[in-house]
XYZ file of C-alpha atoms in Angstrom:
138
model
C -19.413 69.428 163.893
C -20.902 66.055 165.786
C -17.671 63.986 164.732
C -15.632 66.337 166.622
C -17.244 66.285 170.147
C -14.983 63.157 171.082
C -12.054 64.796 170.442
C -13.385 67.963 172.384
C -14.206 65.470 175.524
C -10.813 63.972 175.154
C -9.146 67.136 175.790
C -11.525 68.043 178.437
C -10.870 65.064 180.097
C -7.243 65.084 180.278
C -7.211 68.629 181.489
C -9.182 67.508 183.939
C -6.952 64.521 184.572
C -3.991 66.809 185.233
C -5.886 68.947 187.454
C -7.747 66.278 189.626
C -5.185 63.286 189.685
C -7.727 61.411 192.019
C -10.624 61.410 189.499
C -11.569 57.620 189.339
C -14.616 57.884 186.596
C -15.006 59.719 183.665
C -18.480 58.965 182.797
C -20.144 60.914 179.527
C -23.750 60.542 179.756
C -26.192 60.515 177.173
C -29.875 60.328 175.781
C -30.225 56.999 172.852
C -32.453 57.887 169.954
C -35.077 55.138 170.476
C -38.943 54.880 170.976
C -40.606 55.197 174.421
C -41.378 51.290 174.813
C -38.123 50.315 173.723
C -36.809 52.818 176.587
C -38.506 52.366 179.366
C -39.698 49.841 182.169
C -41.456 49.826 185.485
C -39.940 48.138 188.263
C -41.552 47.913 191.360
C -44.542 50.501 190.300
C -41.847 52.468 189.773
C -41.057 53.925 185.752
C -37.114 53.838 184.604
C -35.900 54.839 181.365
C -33.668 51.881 180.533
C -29.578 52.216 180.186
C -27.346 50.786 177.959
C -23.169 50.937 178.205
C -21.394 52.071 174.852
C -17.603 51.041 175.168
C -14.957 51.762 172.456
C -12.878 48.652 171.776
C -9.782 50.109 170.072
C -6.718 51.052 173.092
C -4.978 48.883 175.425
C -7.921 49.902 178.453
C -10.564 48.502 176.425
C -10.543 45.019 178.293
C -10.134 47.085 181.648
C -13.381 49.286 180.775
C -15.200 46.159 180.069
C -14.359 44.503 183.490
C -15.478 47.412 185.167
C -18.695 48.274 182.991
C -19.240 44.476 183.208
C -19.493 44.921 187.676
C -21.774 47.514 187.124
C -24.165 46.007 184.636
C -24.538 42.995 186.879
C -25.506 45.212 189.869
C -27.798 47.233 187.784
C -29.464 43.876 186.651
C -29.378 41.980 189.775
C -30.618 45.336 191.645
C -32.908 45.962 189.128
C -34.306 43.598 186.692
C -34.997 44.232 183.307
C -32.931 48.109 183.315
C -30.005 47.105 181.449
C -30.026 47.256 177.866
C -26.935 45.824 176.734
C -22.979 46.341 177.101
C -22.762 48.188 173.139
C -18.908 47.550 171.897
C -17.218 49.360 168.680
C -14.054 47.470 167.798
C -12.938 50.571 165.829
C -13.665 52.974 168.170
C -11.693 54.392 171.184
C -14.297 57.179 172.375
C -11.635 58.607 174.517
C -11.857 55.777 176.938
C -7.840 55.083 176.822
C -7.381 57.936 179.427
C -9.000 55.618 182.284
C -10.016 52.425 183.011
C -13.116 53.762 184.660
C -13.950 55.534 181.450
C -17.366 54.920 179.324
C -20.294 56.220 177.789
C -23.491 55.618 179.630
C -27.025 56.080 177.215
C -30.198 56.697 179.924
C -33.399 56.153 177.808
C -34.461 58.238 174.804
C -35.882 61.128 173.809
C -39.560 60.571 175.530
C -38.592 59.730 178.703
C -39.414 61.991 181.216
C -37.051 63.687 184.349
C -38.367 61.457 186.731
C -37.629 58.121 184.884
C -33.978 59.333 183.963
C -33.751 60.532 187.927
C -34.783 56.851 189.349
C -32.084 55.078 186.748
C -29.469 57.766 187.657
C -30.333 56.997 191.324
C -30.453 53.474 190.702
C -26.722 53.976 188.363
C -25.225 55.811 191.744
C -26.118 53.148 193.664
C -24.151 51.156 191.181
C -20.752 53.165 191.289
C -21.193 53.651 195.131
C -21.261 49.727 195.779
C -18.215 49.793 193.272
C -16.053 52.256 194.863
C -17.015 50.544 197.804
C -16.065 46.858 196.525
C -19.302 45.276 196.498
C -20.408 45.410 193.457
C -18.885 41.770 192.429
């Protein structure tokens, strides 16, 4: 069932955790359930399906994951004006996210986007985490 799949990702990610010490994101990507022109926008003639951050509240990384989250929204919308949804929080929520402090949910436009605007906001998201690995993402 749906209300299990966290739990299944938490124990995938700490197995993976054990056996890649070095991992410094654990990034679950998904699709959000909304309507085309809430999801995408052009940006310099170029179509993007719009991304929001979803960050459980609820364990002692929670600030952590919003500082970091936080770096990489304000690339996205200084870099890119207008992709950025939102940062979503659930107080009563943990999503797993307690294993890391690089750890979050990441939704990339809906349902009636096509490949090509979810591959320019993916590009546009690696840009994001490469500049943050990298320190200059402030």
């Amino acid at each position: 069932p749906y209300n299990y799949s966290y739990d299944i990702s938490n124990k995938y990610c700490k197995e993976i955790k054990e056996k890649y010490p070095s991992i410094i994101y654990f990034i679950d990507l998904h699709r959000d359930g909304i309507d085309k022109e809430l999801s995408t926008i052009t940006i310099n003639n170029k179509s993007y399906a719009k991304m929001m951050f979803l960050l459980g509240m609820n364990h002692n990384n929670a600030n952590k994951n919003l500082e970091v989250v936080t770096k990489l929204n304000n690339y996205l919308n200084k870099n890119y004006q207008g992709l950025m949804r939102n940062i979503y929080k659930r107080n009563d929520l943990t999503y797993y996210q307690e294993l890391s402090s690089h750890n979050f949910i990441i939704e990339i436009g809906g349902q009636d986007n096509t490949y090509t605007e979810v591959y320019n906001s993916v590009k546009a998201f690696a840009m994001a985490i490469y500049n943050d690995l990298e320190g200059e993402s402030e």
